[in-house]
Coordinates of N, CA, C and O and ligand atoms in Angstrom, one line a residue:
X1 N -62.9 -7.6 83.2 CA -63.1 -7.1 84.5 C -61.7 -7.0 85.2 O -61.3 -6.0 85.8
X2 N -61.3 -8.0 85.2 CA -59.5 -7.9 86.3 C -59.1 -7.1 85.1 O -59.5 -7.0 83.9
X3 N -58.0 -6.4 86.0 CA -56.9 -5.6 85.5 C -55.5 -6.3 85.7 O -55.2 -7.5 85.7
X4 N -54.6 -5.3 85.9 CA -52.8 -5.3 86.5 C -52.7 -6.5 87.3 O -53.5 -6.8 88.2
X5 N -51.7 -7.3 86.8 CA -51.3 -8.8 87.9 C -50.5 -7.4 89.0 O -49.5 -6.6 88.8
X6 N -51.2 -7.4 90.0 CA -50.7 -6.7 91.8 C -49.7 -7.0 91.4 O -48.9 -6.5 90.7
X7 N -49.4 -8.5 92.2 CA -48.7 -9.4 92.7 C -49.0 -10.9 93.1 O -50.0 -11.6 93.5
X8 N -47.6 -11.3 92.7 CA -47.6 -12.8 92.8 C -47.0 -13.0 94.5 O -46.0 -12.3 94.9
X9 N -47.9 -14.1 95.4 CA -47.3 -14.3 96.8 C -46.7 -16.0 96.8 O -47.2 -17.0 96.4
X10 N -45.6 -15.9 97.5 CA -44.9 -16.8 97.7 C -44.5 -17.7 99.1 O -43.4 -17.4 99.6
X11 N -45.1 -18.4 99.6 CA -45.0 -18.8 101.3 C -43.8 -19.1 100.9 O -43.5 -19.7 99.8
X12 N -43.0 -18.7 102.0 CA -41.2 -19.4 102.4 C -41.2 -19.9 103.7 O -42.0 -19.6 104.6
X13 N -40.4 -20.7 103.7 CA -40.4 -20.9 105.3 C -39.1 -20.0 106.1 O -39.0 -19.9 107.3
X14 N -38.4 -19.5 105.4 CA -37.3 -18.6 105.8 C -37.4 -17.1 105.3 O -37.2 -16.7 104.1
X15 N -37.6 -16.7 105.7 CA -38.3 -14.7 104.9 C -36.7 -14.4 104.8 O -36.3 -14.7 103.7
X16 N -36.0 -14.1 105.3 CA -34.5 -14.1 105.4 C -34.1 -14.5 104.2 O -33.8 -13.7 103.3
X17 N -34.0 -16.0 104.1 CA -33.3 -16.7 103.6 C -33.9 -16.1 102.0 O -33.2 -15.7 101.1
X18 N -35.7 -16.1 101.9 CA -35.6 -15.9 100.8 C -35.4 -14.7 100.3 O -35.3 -14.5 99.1
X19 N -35.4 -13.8 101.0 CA -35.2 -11.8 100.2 C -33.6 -12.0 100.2 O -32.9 -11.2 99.6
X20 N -33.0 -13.0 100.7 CA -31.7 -12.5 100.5 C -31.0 -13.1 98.9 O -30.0 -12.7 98.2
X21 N -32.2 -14.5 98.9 CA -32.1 -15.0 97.2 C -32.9 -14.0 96.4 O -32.6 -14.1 95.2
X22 N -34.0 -13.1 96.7 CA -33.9 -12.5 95.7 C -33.3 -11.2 95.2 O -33.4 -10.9 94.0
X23 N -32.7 -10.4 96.2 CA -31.9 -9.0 96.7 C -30.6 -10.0 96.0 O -30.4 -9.7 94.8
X24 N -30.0 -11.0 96.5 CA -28.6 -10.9 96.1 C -28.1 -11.8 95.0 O -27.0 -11.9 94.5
X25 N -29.2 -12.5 94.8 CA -29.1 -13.9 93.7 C -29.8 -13.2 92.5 O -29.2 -12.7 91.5
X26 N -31.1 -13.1 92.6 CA -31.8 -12.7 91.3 C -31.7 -11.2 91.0 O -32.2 -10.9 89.9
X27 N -31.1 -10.1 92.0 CA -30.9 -9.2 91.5 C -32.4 -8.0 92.0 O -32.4 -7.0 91.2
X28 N -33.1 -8.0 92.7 CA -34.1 -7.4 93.0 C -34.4 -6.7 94.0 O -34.1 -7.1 95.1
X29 N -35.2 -5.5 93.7 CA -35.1 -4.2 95.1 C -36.0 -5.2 95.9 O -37.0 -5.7 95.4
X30 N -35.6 -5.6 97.4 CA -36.8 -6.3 98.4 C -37.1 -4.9 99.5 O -36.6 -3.8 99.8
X31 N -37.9 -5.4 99.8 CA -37.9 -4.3 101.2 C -37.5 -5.2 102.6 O -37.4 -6.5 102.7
X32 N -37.2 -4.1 103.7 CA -37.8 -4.6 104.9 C -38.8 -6.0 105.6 O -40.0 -5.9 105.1
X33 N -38.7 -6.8 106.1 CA -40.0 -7.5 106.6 C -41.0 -6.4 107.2 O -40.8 -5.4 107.9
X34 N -42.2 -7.0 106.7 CA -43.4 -6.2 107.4 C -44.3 -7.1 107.9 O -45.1 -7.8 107.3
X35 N -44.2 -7.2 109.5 CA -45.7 -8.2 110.0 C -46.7 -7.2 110.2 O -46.8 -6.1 110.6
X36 N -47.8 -8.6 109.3 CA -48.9 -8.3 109.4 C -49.8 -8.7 110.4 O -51.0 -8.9 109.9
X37 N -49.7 -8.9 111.6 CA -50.4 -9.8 112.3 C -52.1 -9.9 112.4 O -52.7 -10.7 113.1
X38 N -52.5 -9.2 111.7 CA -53.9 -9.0 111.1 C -54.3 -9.9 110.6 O -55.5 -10.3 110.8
X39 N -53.1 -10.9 109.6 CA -52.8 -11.2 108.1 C -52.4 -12.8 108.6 O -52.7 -13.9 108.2
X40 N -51.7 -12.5 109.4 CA -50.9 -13.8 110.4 C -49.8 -14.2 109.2 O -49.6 -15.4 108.9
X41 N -49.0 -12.9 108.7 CA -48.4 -13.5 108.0 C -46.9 -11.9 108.6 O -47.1 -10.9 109.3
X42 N -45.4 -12.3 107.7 CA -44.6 -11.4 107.9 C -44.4 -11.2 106.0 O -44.6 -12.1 105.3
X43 N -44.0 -10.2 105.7 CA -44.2 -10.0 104.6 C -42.9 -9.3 103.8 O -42.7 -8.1 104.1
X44 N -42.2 -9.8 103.1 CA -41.6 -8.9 102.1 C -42.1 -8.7 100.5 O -42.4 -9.5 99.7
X45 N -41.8 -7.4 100.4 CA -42.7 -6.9 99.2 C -41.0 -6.6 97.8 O -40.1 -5.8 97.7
X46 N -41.2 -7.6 97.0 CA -40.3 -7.7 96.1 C -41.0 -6.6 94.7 O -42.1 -7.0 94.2
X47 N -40.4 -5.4 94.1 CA -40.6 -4.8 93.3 C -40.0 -5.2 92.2 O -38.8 -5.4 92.1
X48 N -41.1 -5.4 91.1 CA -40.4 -5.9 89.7 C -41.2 -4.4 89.2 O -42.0 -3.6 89.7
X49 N -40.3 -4.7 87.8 CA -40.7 -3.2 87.3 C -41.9 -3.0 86.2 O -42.1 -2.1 85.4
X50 N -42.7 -4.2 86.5 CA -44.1 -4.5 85.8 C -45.0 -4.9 86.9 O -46.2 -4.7 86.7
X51 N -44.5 -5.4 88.1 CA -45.3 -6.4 89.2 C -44.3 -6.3 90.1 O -43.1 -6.1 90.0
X52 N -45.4 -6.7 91.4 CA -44.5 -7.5 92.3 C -44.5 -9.1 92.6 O -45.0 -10.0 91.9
X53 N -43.6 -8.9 94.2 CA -43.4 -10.3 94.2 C -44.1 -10.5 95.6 O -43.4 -9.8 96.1
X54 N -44.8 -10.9 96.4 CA -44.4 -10.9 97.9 C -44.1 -12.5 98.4 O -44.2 -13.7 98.0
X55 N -43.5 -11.8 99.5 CA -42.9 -13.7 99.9 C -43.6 -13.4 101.8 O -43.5 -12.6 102.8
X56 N -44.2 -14.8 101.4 CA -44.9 -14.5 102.7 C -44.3 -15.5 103.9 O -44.1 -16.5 103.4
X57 N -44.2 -15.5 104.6 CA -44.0 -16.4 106.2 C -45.1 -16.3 107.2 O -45.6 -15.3 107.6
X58 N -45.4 -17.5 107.7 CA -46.2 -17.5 108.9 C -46.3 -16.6 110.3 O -45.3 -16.9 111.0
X59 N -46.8 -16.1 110.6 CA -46.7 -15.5 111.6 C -47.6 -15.7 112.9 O -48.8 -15.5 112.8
X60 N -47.2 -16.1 113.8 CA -48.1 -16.9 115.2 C -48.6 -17.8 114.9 O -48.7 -17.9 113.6
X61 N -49.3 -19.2 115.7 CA -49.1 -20.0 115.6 C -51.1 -20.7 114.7 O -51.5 -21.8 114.5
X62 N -51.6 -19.1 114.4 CA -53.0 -19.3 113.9 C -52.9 -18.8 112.3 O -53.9 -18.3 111.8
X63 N -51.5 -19.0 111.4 CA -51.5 -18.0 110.4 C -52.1 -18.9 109.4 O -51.9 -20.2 109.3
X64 N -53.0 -17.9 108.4 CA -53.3 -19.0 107.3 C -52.7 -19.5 106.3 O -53.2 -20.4 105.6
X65 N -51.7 -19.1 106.2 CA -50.3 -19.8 105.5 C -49.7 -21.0 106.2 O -49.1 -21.7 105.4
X66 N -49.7 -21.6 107.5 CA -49.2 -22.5 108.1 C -49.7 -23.5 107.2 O -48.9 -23.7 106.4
X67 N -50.5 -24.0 107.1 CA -51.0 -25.5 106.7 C -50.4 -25.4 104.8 O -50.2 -26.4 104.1
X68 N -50.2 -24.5 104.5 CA -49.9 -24.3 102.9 C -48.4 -25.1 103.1 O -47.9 -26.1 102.5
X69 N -47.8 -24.4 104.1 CA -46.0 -24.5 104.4 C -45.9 -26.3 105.1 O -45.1 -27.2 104.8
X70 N -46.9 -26.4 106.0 CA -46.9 -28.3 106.2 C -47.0 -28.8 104.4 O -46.1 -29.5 103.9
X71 N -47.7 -28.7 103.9 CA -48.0 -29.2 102.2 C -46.8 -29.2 101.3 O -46.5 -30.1 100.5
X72 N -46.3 -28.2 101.6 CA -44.8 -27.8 100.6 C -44.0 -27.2 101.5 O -44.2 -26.1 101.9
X73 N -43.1 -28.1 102.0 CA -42.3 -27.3 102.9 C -40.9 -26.7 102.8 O -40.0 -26.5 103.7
X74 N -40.9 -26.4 101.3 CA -39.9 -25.8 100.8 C -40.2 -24.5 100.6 O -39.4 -23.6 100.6
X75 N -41.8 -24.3 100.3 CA -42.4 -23.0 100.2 C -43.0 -23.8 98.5 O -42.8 -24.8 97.9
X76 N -43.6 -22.5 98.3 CA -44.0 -22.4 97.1 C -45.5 -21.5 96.6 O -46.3 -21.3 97.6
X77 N -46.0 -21.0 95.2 CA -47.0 -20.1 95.1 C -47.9 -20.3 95.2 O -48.5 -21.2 94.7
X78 N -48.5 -19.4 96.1 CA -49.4 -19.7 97.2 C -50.6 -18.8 96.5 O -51.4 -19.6 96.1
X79 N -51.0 -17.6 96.1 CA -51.9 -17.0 94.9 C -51.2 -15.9 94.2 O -50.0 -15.5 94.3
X80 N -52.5 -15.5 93.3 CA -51.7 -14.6 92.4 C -53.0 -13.3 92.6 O -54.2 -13.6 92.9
X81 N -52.7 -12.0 92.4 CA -53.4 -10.7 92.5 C -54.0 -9.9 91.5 O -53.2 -9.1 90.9
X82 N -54.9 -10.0 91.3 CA -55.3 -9.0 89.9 C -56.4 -7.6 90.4 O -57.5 -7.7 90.8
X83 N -55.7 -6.8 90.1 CA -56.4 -5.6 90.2 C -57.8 -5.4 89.6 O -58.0 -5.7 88.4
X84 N -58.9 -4.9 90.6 CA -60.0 -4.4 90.3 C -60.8 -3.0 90.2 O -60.9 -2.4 91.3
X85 N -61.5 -2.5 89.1 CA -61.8 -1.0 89.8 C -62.7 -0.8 91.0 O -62.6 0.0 92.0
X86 N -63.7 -2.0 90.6 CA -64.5 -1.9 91.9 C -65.1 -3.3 92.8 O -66.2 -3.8 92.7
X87 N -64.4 -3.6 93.5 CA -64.5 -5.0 94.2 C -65.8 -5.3 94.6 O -66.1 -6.5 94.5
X88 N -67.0 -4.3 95.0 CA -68.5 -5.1 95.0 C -69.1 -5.5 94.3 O -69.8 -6.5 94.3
X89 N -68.6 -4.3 92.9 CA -69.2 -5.2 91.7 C -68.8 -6.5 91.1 O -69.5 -7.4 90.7
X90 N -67.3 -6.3 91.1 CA -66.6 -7.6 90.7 C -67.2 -8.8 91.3 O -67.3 -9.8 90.6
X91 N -67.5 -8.8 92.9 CA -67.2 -9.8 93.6 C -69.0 -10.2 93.3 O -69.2 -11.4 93.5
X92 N -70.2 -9.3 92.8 CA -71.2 -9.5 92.8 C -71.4 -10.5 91.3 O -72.2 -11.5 91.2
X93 N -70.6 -10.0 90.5 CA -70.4 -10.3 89.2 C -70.1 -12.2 89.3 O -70.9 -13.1 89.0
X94 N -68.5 -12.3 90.1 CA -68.3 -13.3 89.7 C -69.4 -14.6 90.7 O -69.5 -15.8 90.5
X95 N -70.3 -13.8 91.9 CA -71.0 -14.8 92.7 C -72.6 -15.0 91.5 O -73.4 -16.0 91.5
X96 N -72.6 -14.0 90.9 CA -73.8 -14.4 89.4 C -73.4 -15.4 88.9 O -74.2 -16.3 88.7
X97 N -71.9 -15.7 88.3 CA -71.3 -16.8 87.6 C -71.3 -18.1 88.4 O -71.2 -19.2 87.9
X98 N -71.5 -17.7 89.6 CA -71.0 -19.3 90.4 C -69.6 -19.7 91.0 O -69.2 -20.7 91.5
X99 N -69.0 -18.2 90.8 CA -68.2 -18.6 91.6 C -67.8 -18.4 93.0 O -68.1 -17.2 93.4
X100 N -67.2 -19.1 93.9 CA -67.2 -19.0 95.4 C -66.2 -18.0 95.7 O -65.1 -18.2 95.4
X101 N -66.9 -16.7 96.5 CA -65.9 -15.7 97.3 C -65.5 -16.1 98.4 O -66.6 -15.9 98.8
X102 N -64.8 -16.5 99.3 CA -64.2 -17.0 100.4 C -64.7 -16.1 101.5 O -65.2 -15.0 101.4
X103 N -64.4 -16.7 102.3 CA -65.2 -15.8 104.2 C -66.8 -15.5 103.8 O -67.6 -16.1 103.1
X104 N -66.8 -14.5 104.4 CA -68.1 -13.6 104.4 C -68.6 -12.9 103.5 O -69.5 -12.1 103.5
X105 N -67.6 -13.1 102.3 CA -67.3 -12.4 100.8 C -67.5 -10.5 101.5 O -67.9 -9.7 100.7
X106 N -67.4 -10.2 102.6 CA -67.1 -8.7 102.6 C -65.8 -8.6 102.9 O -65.2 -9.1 103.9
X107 N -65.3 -7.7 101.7 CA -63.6 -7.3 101.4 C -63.1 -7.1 102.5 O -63.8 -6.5 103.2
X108 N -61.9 -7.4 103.1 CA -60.8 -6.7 104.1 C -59.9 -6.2 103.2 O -59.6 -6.4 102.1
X109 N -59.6 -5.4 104.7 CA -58.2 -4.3 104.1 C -56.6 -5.8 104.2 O -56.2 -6.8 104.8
X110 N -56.3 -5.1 103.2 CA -55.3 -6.2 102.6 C -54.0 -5.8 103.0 O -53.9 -5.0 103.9
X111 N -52.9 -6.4 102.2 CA -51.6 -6.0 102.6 C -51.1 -4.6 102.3 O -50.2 -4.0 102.9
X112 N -52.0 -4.2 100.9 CA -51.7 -2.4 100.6 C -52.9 -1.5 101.3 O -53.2 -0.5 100.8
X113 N -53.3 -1.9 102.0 CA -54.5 -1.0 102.8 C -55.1 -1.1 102.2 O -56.1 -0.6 102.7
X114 N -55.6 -1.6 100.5 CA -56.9 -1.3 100.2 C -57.7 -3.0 100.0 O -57.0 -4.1 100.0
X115 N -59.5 -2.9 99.6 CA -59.8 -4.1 100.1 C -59.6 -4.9 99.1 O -59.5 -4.7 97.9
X116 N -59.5 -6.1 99.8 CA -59.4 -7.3 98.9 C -60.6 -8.5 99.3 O -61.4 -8.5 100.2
X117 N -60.4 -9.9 98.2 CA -61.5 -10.6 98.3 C -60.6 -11.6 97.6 O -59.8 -11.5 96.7
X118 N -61.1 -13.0 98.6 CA -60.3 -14.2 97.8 C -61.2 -15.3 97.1 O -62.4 -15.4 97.5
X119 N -60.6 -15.9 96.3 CA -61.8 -16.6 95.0 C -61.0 -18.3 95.6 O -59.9 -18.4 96.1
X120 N -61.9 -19.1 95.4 CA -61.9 -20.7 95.8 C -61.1 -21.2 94.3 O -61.4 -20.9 93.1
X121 N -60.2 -21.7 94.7 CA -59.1 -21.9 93.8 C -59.5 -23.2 92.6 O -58.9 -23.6 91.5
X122 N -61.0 -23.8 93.4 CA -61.3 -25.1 92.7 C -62.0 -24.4 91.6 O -62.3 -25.0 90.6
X123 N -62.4 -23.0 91.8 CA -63.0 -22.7 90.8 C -62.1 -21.8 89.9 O -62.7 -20.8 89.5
X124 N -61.2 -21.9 89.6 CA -60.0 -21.1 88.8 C -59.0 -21.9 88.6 O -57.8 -21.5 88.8
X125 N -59.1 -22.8 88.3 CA -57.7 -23.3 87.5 C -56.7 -24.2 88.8 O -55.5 -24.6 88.6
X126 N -57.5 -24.2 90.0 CA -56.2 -24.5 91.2 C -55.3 -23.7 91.4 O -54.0 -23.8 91.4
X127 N -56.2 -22.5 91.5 CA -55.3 -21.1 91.6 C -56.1 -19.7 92.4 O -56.9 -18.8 92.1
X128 N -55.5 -20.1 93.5 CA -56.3 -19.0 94.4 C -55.6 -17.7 93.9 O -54.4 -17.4 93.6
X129 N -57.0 -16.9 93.9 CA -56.8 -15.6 93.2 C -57.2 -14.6 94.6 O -57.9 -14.9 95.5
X130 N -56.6 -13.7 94.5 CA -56.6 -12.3 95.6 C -57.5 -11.4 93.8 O -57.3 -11.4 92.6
X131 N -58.5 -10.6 94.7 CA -58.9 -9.4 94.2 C -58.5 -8.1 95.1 O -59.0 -7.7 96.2
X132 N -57.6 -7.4 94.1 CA -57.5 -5.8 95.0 C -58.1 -4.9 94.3 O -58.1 -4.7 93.0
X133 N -58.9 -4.0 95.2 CA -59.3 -2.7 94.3 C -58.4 -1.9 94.2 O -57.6 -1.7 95.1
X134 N -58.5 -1.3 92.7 CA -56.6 -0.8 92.5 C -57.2 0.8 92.8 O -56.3 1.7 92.8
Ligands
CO201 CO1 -51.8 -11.1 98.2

């Protein structure tokens, strides 16, 4: 069912600090910061040339990354993204199996405009998963 790893997201507590380790240290095209305040997050989108990277930061004082960044406050990976063709069925698929879709299990528009859906990490490995329809 999943496809393409999207992207892997990374909370920092410095967005700065970290596009500039990975632009000037590791060698990698970063973009721009992009706030998402939808998202409650600010966002840079790191391009690898199989995947991305994104590094995320809190944004206002309701973001759902805050409590991740009190836990590890050096940052650290926060989920990983696997592409889907069709997110109702997937997400119908995986709630037959038992496993838990997070919120209201109806998709929002995500950080690439298209929807997404997040999976309860206790049920995957301790690894919160993002679903995007690709
Ligand atoms: Co994501």
């Amino acid at each position: 069912m999943i496809g393409r790893l999207n992207h892997v997201a990374i909370v920092v507590p410095d967005l700065n600090a970290a596009a500039s380790l990975y632009r000037d240290t590791l060698g990698a095209r970063v973009s721009l910061p992009h706030p998402l305040p939808a998202h409650g997050v600010t966002v840079v989108f790191v391009e690898l040339p199989n995947s991305k990277i994104e590094l995320l930061e809190p944004l206002g004082p309701r973001s759902p990354v805050r409590g991740f960044l009190d836990d590890n406050p050096h940052g650290g990976m926060h989920h990983v993204c696997y592409e889907v063709d069709d997110i109702i069925a997937a997400r119908d698929w995986l709630r037959h199996s038992g496993a838990r879709v997070l919120g209201d299990g109806e998709p929002k528009i995500g950080a690439h405009d298209k929807p997404v859906l997040f999976l309860h990490p206790k049920d995957f490995c301790g690894t919160l998963i993002e679903l995007e329809q690709a």
